[in-house]
PDB file of C-alpha atoms in Angstrom:
ATOM      1  CA  UNK A 256     -26.773  57.705 -53.438  1.00 42.00           C
ATOM      2  CA  UNK A 257     -23.200  59.061 -53.089  1.00 45.00           C
ATOM      3  CA  UNK A 258     -23.687  61.080 -56.318  1.00 41.00           C
ATOM      4  CA  UNK A 259     -26.816  62.704 -54.836  1.00 47.00           C
ATOM      5  CA  UNK A 260     -25.325  63.580 -51.429  1.00 53.00           C
ATOM      6  CA  UNK A 261     -23.541  66.818 -52.002  1.00 64.00           C
ATOM      7  CA  UNK A 262     -23.384  70.000 -49.937  1.00 65.00           C
ATOM      8  CA  UNK A 263     -25.653  71.909 -52.321  1.00 69.00           C
ATOM      9  CA  UNK A 264     -28.144  69.085 -52.609  1.00 68.00           C
ATOM     10  CA  UNK A 265     -28.307  68.624 -48.847  1.00 67.00           C
ATOM     11  CA  UNK A 266     -28.763  72.356 -48.390  1.00 69.00           C
ATOM     12  CA  UNK A 267     -31.720  72.336 -50.820  1.00 70.00           C
ATOM     13  CA  UNK A 268     -33.213  69.279 -49.165  1.00 69.00           C
ATOM     14  CA  UNK A 269     -32.874  70.688 -45.662  1.00 69.00           C
ATOM     15  CA  UNK A 270     -35.785  72.278 -43.759  1.00 75.00           C
ATOM     16  CA  UNK A 271     -36.295  76.001 -43.897  1.00 84.00           C
ATOM     17  CA  UNK A 272     -34.961  76.459 -40.341  1.00 84.00           C
ATOM     18  CA  UNK A 273     -31.795  74.454 -41.053  1.00 81.00           C
ATOM     19  CA  UNK A 274     -31.317  76.434 -44.256  1.00 84.00           C
ATOM     20  CA  UNK A 275     -31.617  79.642 -42.255  1.00 90.00           C
ATOM     21  CA  UNK A 276     -29.063  78.402 -39.780  1.00 88.00           C
ATOM     22  CA  UNK A 277     -26.613  77.579 -42.573  1.00 87.00           C
ATOM     23  CA  UNK A 278     -27.130  80.901 -44.293  1.00 91.00           C
ATOM     24  CA  UNK A 279     -26.606  82.777 -40.949  1.00 93.00           C
ATOM     25  CA  UNK A 280     -23.372  80.866 -40.368  1.00 93.00           C
ATOM     26  CA  UNK A 281     -22.176  81.533 -43.876  1.00 92.00           C
ATOM     27  CA  UNK A 282     -22.799  85.240 -43.501  1.00 95.00           C
ATOM     28  CA  UNK A 283     -21.043  85.220 -40.147  1.00 95.00           C
ATOM     29  CA  UNK A 284     -18.031  83.536 -41.740  1.00 94.00           C
ATOM     30  CA  UNK A 285     -17.851  85.914 -44.697  1.00 95.00           C
ATOM     31  CA  UNK A 286     -18.172  89.033 -42.507  1.00 96.00           C
ATOM     32  CA  UNK A 287     -15.650  87.722 -40.028  1.00 95.00           C
ATOM     33  CA  UNK A 288     -13.059  86.941 -42.743  1.00 95.00           C
ATOM     34  CA  UNK A 289     -13.482  90.469 -44.128  1.00 96.00           C
ATOM     35  CA  UNK A 290     -12.892  91.853 -40.656  1.00 96.00           C
ATOM     36  CA  UNK A 291      -9.865  89.602 -40.177  1.00 96.00           C
ATOM     37  CA  UNK A 292      -8.139  90.951 -43.287  1.00 96.00           C
ATOM     38  CA  UNK A 293      -9.029  94.533 -42.357  1.00 95.00           C
ATOM     39  CA  UNK A 294      -7.793  94.287 -38.783  1.00 95.00           C
ATOM     40  CA  UNK A 295      -4.645  92.518 -39.940  1.00 95.00           C
ATOM     41  CA  UNK A 296      -3.837  95.444 -42.187  1.00 95.00           C
ATOM     42  CA  UNK A 297      -4.604  98.034 -39.519  1.00 94.00           C
ATOM     43  CA  UNK A 298      -2.522  96.375 -36.810  1.00 95.00           C
ATOM     44  CA  UNK A 299       0.374  95.817 -39.228  1.00 95.00           C
ATOM     45  CA  UNK A 300       0.324  99.502 -40.130  1.00 94.00           C
ATOM     46  CA  UNK A 301       0.189 100.470 -36.424  1.00 94.00           C
ATOM     47  CA  UNK A 302       3.285  98.350 -35.651  1.00 95.00           C
ATOM     48  CA  UNK A 303       5.179  99.856 -38.626  1.00 94.00           C
ATOM     49  CA  UNK A 304       4.161 103.394 -37.625  1.00 93.00           C
ATOM     50  CA  UNK A 305       5.302 102.775 -34.013  1.00 94.00           C
ATOM     51  CA  UNK A 306       8.779 101.600 -35.130  1.00 94.00           C
ATOM     52  CA  UNK A 307       9.136 104.479 -37.588  1.00 92.00           C
ATOM     53  CA  UNK A 308       8.093 107.079 -35.033  1.00 92.00           C
ATOM     54  CA  UNK A 309      10.304 105.770 -32.259  1.00 91.00           C
ATOM     55  CA  UNK A 310      13.279 105.753 -34.601  1.00 91.00           C
ATOM     56  CA  UNK A 311      12.671 109.392 -35.408  1.00 90.00           C
ATOM     57  CA  UNK A 312      11.804 110.408 -31.847  1.00 90.00           C
ATOM     58  CA  UNK A 313      14.875 108.801 -30.241  1.00 89.00           C
ATOM     59  CA  UNK A 314      17.172 110.089 -32.994  1.00 87.00           C
ATOM     60  CA  UNK A 315      17.335 113.413 -31.103  1.00 81.00           C
ATOM     61  CA  UNK A 316      14.915 115.297 -33.305  1.00 78.00           C
ATOM     62  CA  UNK A 317      13.727 118.673 -31.985  1.00 85.00           C
ATOM     63  CA  UNK A 318      10.341 118.159 -30.378  1.00 87.00           C
ATOM     64  CA  UNK A 319       8.821 121.389 -31.660  1.00 88.00           C
ATOM     65  CA  UNK A 320       9.827 120.543 -35.236  1.00 90.00           C
ATOM     66  CA  UNK A 321       8.610 117.003 -34.891  1.00 90.00           C
ATOM     67  CA  UNK A 322       5.269 118.302 -33.554  1.00 90.00           C
ATOM     68  CA  UNK A 323       4.905 120.722 -36.448  1.00 90.00           C
ATOM     69  CA  UNK A 324       5.693 117.985 -38.954  1.00 90.00           C
ATOM     70  CA  UNK A 325       3.140 115.536 -37.555  1.00 90.00           C
ATOM     71  CA  UNK A 326       0.500 118.134 -36.953  1.00 89.00           C
ATOM     72  CA  UNK A 327       0.573 119.047 -40.657  1.00 88.00           C
ATOM     73  CA  UNK A 328      -0.671 115.525 -41.514  1.00 86.00           C
ATOM     74  CA  UNK A 329      -4.316 115.165 -42.409  1.00 83.00           C
ATOM     75  CA  UNK A 330      -4.758 111.855 -40.555  1.00 85.00           C
ATOM     76  CA  UNK A 331      -2.928 111.450 -37.190  1.00 88.00           C
ATOM     77  CA  UNK A 332      -3.194 107.978 -35.667  1.00 89.00           C
ATOM     78  CA  UNK A 333      -1.409 105.661 -33.314  1.00 91.00           C
ATOM     79  CA  UNK A 334       1.515 106.773 -31.255  1.00 92.00           C
ATOM     80  CA  UNK A 335       1.653 110.046 -33.282  1.00 92.00           C
ATOM     81  CA  UNK A 336      -1.726 110.929 -31.836  1.00 93.00           C
ATOM     82  CA  UNK A 337      -0.378 110.456 -28.338  1.00 93.00           C
ATOM     83  CA  UNK A 338       2.638 112.632 -29.005  1.00 93.00           C
ATOM     84  CA  UNK A 339       0.601 115.452 -30.611  1.00 93.00           C
ATOM     85  CA  UNK A 340      -1.978 115.361 -27.831  1.00 93.00           C
ATOM     86  CA  UNK A 341       0.731 115.473 -25.141  1.00 92.00           C
ATOM     87  CA  UNK A 342       2.926 118.132 -26.701  1.00 91.00           C
ATOM     88  CA  UNK A 343      -0.057 120.334 -27.542  1.00 91.00           C
ATOM     89  CA  UNK A 344      -1.309 120.225 -23.993  1.00 91.00           C
ATOM     90  CA  UNK A 345       2.243 120.751 -22.650  1.00 89.00           C
ATOM     91  CA  UNK A 346       2.733 123.876 -24.834  1.00 88.00           C
ATOM     92  CA  UNK A 347      -0.716 125.194 -23.770  1.00 88.00           C
ATOM     93  CA  UNK A 348       0.030 124.854 -20.060  1.00 86.00           C
ATOM     94  CA  UNK A 349       3.465 126.443 -20.438  1.00 83.00           C
ATOM     95  CA  UNK A 350       1.923 129.475 -22.137  1.00 84.00           C
ATOM     96  CA  UNK A 351      -0.605 129.793 -19.290  1.00 81.00           C
ATOM     97  CA  UNK A 352       2.367 130.780 -17.002  1.00 72.00           C
ATOM     98  CA  UNK A 353       2.006 127.811 -14.710  1.00 70.00           C
ATOM     99  CA  UNK A 354       5.230 127.548 -12.781  1.00 71.00           C
ATOM    100  CA  UNK A 355       4.671 124.161 -11.210  1.00 78.00           C
ATOM    101  CA  UNK A 356       6.380 121.467 -13.315  1.00 78.00           C
ATOM    102  CA  UNK A 357       4.301 118.689 -11.745  1.00 83.00           C
ATOM    103  CA  UNK A 358       0.985 120.335 -12.730  1.00 86.00           C
ATOM    104  CA  UNK A 359       2.214 120.722 -16.304  1.00 84.00           C
ATOM    105  CA  UNK A 360       3.392 117.108 -16.548  1.00 86.00           C
ATOM    106  CA  UNK A 361       0.210 115.785 -14.971  1.00 89.00           C
ATOM    107  CA  UNK A 362      -1.913 117.732 -17.425  1.00 90.00           C
ATOM    108  CA  UNK A 363       0.188 116.460 -20.321  1.00 91.00           C
ATOM    109  CA  UNK A 364      -0.078 112.886 -19.044  1.00 91.00           C
ATOM    110  CA  UNK A 365      -3.867 113.111 -18.761  1.00 92.00           C
ATOM    111  CA  UNK A 366      -4.110 114.405 -22.360  1.00 93.00           C
ATOM    112  CA  UNK A 367      -2.037 111.469 -23.631  1.00 94.00           C
ATOM    113  CA  UNK A 368      -4.091 109.054 -21.540  1.00 94.00           C
ATOM    114  CA  UNK A 369      -7.293 110.249 -23.253  1.00 94.00           C
ATOM    115  CA  UNK A 370      -5.572 109.865 -26.640  1.00 93.00           C
ATOM    116  CA  UNK A 371      -4.354 106.353 -25.637  1.00 94.00           C
ATOM    117  CA  UNK A 372      -7.900 105.303 -24.748  1.00 94.00           C
ATOM    118  CA  UNK A 373      -9.174 106.469 -28.168  1.00 94.00           C
ATOM    119  CA  UNK A 374      -6.402 104.709 -30.012  1.00 94.00           C
ATOM    120  CA  UNK A 375      -6.935 101.393 -28.146  1.00 94.00           C
ATOM    121  CA  UNK A 376     -10.644 101.615 -28.840  1.00 94.00           C
ATOM    122  CA  UNK A 377      -9.877 102.043 -32.509  1.00 93.00           C
ATOM    123  CA  UNK A 378      -7.472  99.138 -32.587  1.00 94.00           C
ATOM    124  CA  UNK A 379     -10.030  96.891 -30.899  1.00 94.00           C
ATOM    125  CA  UNK A 380     -12.705  97.636 -33.534  1.00 93.00           C
ATOM    126  CA  UNK A 381     -14.418  94.450 -34.752  1.00 94.00           C
ATOM    127  CA  UNK A 382     -12.766  92.294 -32.092  1.00 95.00           C
ATOM    128  CA  UNK A 383     -15.991  91.968 -30.027  1.00 95.00           C
ATOM    129  CA  UNK A 384     -17.828  90.743 -33.104  1.00 95.00           C
ATOM    130  CA  UNK A 385     -15.130  88.056 -33.724  1.00 95.00           C
ATOM    131  CA  UNK A 386     -15.414  86.984 -30.074  1.00 96.00           C
ATOM    132  CA  UNK A 387     -19.224  86.731 -30.470  1.00 95.00           C
ATOM    133  CA  UNK A 388     -18.940  84.707 -33.654  1.00 95.00           C
ATOM    134  CA  UNK A 389     -16.437  82.377 -32.017  1.00 94.00           C
ATOM    135  CA  UNK A 390     -18.657  81.881 -28.987  1.00 94.00           C
ATOM    136  CA  UNK A 391     -22.116  81.433 -30.520  1.00 95.00           C
ATOM    137  CA  UNK A 392     -21.461  79.824 -34.002  1.00 94.00           C
ATOM    138  CA  UNK A 393     -21.004  76.305 -32.643  1.00 93.00           C
ATOM    139  CA  UNK A 394     -24.245  76.578 -30.675  1.00 93.00           C
ATOM    140  CA  UNK A 395     -26.117  77.898 -33.699  1.00 93.00           C
ATOM    141  CA  UNK A 396     -24.783  75.035 -35.735  1.00 91.00           C
ATOM    142  CA  UNK A 397     -25.679  72.558 -33.000  1.00 90.00           C
ATOM    143  CA  UNK A 398     -29.203  73.928 -32.927  1.00 89.00           C
ATOM    144  CA  UNK A 399     -29.523  73.315 -36.654  1.00 86.00           C
ATOM    145  CA  UNK A 400     -28.170  69.761 -36.208  1.00 86.00           C
ATOM    146  CA  UNK A 401     -30.540  68.948 -33.373  1.00 87.00           C
ATOM    147  CA  UNK A 402     -33.489  70.285 -35.377  1.00 83.00           C
ATOM    148  CA  UNK A 403     -32.498  68.365 -38.491  1.00 80.00           C
ATOM    149  CA  UNK A 404     -31.997  65.075 -36.669  1.00 81.00           C
ATOM    150  CA  UNK A 405     -35.271  65.552 -34.794  1.00 81.00           C
ATOM    151  CA  UNK A 406     -37.165  66.021 -38.057  1.00 75.00           C
ATOM    152  CA  UNK A 407     -35.427  62.975 -39.544  1.00 74.00           C
ATOM    153  CA  UNK A 408     -36.511  60.721 -36.668  1.00 74.00           C
ATOM    154  CA  UNK A 409     -40.035  62.127 -36.709  1.00 74.00           C
ATOM    155  CA  UNK A 410     -40.271  61.308 -40.408  1.00 68.00           C
ATOM    156  CA  UNK A 411     -38.745  57.904 -39.727  1.00 70.00           C
ATOM    157  CA  UNK A 412     -41.487  57.120 -37.247  1.00 68.00           C
ATOM    158  CA  UNK A 413     -44.115  57.474 -40.000  1.00 65.00           C
ATOM    159  CA  UNK A 414     -42.819  54.509 -41.966  1.00 65.00           C
ATOM    160  CA  UNK A 415     -43.019  50.811 -41.026  1.00 64.00           C
ATOM    161  CA  UNK A 416     -39.552  49.745 -42.137  1.00 66.00           C
ATOM    162  CA  UNK A 417     -36.600  52.144 -41.787  1.00 60.00           C
ATOM    163  CA  UNK A 418     -33.428  51.873 -43.838  1.00 64.00           C
ATOM    164  CA  UNK A 419     -30.103  53.646 -43.728  1.00 62.00           C
ATOM    165  CA  UNK A 420     -30.781  55.214 -47.105  1.00 64.00           C
ATOM    166  CA  UNK A 421     -33.887  56.880 -45.672  1.00 65.00           C
ATOM    167  CA  UNK A 422     -32.210  58.410 -42.601  1.00 67.00           C
ATOM    168  CA  UNK A 423     -28.720  59.204 -43.969  1.00 68.00           C
ATOM    169  CA  UNK A 424     -29.539  62.346 -45.977  1.00 67.00           C
ATOM    170  CA  UNK A 425     -31.466  63.942 -43.076  1.00 70.00           C
ATOM    171  CA  UNK A 426     -28.703  63.286 -40.603  1.00 76.00           C
ATOM    172  CA  UNK A 427     -26.021  64.409 -43.123  1.00 75.00           C
ATOM    173  CA  UNK A 428     -27.799  67.724 -43.743  1.00 75.00           C
ATOM    174  CA  UNK A 429     -28.166  68.207 -39.986  1.00 77.00           C
ATOM    175  CA  UNK A 430     -24.465  67.581 -39.328  1.00 83.00           C
ATOM    176  CA  UNK A 431     -23.439  70.038 -42.004  1.00 85.00           C
ATOM    177  CA  UNK A 432     -24.881  72.765 -39.767  1.00 86.00           C
ATOM    178  CA  UNK A 433     -22.525  71.794 -36.982  1.00 89.00           C
ATOM    179  CA  UNK A 434     -19.576  71.701 -39.464  1.00 88.00           C
ATOM    180  CA  UNK A 435     -20.465  75.162 -40.650  1.00 90.00           C
ATOM    181  CA  UNK A 436     -20.672  76.435 -37.089  1.00 92.00           C
ATOM    182  CA  UNK A 437     -17.176  75.173 -36.437  1.00 93.00           C
ATOM    183  CA  UNK A 438     -15.985  76.592 -39.766  1.00 92.00           C
ATOM    184  CA  UNK A 439     -17.183  80.040 -38.716  1.00 93.00           C
ATOM    185  CA  UNK A 440     -16.036  79.770 -35.066  1.00 95.00           C
ATOM    186  CA  UNK A 441     -12.456  78.471 -35.377  1.00 95.00           C
ATOM    187  CA  UNK A 442     -10.989  81.303 -37.504  1.00 95.00           C
ATOM    188  CA  UNK A 443     -12.885  83.915 -35.474  1.00 95.00           C
ATOM    189  CA  UNK A 444     -11.435  82.550 -32.150  1.00 96.00           C
ATOM    190  CA  UNK A 445      -7.926  82.349 -33.556  1.00 96.00           C
ATOM    191  CA  UNK A 446      -8.103  85.860 -35.046  1.00 96.00           C
ATOM    192  CA  UNK A 447      -9.502  87.301 -31.881  1.00 96.00           C
ATOM    193  CA  UNK A 448      -6.752  85.800 -29.703  1.00 96.00           C
ATOM    194  CA  UNK A 449      -4.041  86.834 -32.099  1.00 96.00           C
ATOM    195  CA  UNK A 450      -5.316  90.403 -32.589  1.00 96.00           C
ATOM    196  CA  UNK A 451      -6.008  90.854 -28.868  1.00 96.00           C
ATOM    197  CA  UNK A 452      -2.356  89.958 -28.153  1.00 96.00           C
ATOM    198  CA  UNK A 453      -1.136  92.454 -30.767  1.00 96.00           C
ATOM    199  CA  UNK A 454      -3.396  95.190 -29.370  1.00 96.00           C
ATOM    200  CA  UNK A 455      -2.102  94.503 -25.869  1.00 95.00           C
ATOM    201  CA  UNK A 456       1.529  94.761 -27.051  1.00 96.00           C
ATOM    202  CA  UNK A 457       0.773  98.034 -28.780  1.00 95.00           C
ATOM    203  CA  UNK A 458      -0.960  99.406 -25.745  1.00 94.00           C
ATOM    204  CA  UNK A 459       2.031  98.482 -23.604  1.00 95.00           C
ATOM    205  CA  UNK A 460       4.375 100.207 -26.060  1.00 94.00           C
ATOM    206  CA  UNK A 461       2.159 103.293 -26.100  1.00 94.00           C
ATOM    207  CA  UNK A 462       2.107 103.350 -22.302  1.00 93.00           C
ATOM    208  CA  UNK A 463       5.885 103.067 -22.081  1.00 94.00           C
ATOM    209  CA  UNK A 464       6.285 105.965 -24.544  1.00 93.00           C
ATOM    210  CA  UNK A 465       3.863 108.056 -22.399  1.00 92.00           C
ATOM    211  CA  UNK A 466       5.962 107.517 -19.309  1.00 91.00           C
ATOM    212  CA  UNK A 467       9.231 108.210 -21.115  1.00 91.00           C
ATOM    213  CA  UNK A 468       7.851 111.355 -22.886  1.00 91.00           C
ATOM    214  CA  UNK A 469       6.462 112.607 -19.605  1.00 89.00           C
ATOM    215  CA  UNK A 470       9.932 112.246 -18.050  1.00 88.00           C
ATOM    216  CA  UNK A 471      11.513 114.208 -20.915  1.00 87.00           C
ATOM    217  CA  UNK A 472       8.965 116.971 -20.616  1.00 86.00           C
ATOM    218  CA  UNK A 473       9.441 117.156 -16.852  1.00 84.00           C
ATOM    219  CA  UNK A 474      13.160 117.594 -17.243  1.00 83.00           C
ATOM    220  CA  UNK A 475      12.614 120.212 -19.999  1.00 79.00           C
ATOM    221  CA  UNK A 476      10.122 122.053 -17.825  1.00 77.00           C
ATOM    222  CA  UNK A 477      12.593 122.268 -14.951  1.00 72.00           C
ATOM    223  CA  UNK A 478      15.377 123.377 -17.263  1.00 65.00           C
ATOM    224  CA  UNK A 479      13.989 125.998 -19.582  1.00 58.00           C
ATOM    225  CA  UNK A 480      10.746 127.003 -21.388  1.00 48.00           C
ATOM    226  CA  UNK A 481       9.817 125.817 -24.837  1.00 45.00           C
ATOM    227  CA  UNK A 482      10.275 128.460 -27.515  1.00 43.00           C
TER     228      UNK A 482
END
């Protein structure tokens, strides 16, 4: 009997509903792992970009030249998007002959806030799906287990003498559904928590840069106009 009881054999012997449950969980797991690797790469690049930009920004580089350099890129993301949005709005307000520094800084801050919201939304892509998989997969697996065990006991009631060999395969195939539910849920929950923490740290870093950049622009506005 041990030679016959394999995952593939139990899957083939399971009821259609239990098979659908297993296939659903397998698809969830594959999709979730693909998203995990993709998000890991995106967040790693965002952290590297943040460090590289901050090193360049705080090295005393001319803001106008830095803006021109970044604006020439075809794909502006992360903290560079905040800088470009803020500096562009700052230059536009200065050219409109607004003499109130607070109005200029507030407008610049709002532009960066919009860019921040877009960047955070981009960083959080796929995280809701991971959270959903982590939440519902155990229950989907449990549903398959309950259904499989119920069918096993119904079939057992039709015979006069029940043996362990008769009930073991049915229970085993039912329990595999729960195992697959946990297999899909555990990595999804771990990835969601880890990535959420990274996104939160990036958002805090972006927010700190916004405040510091706003202070620099406010001092520059009070001192002299941008060329």
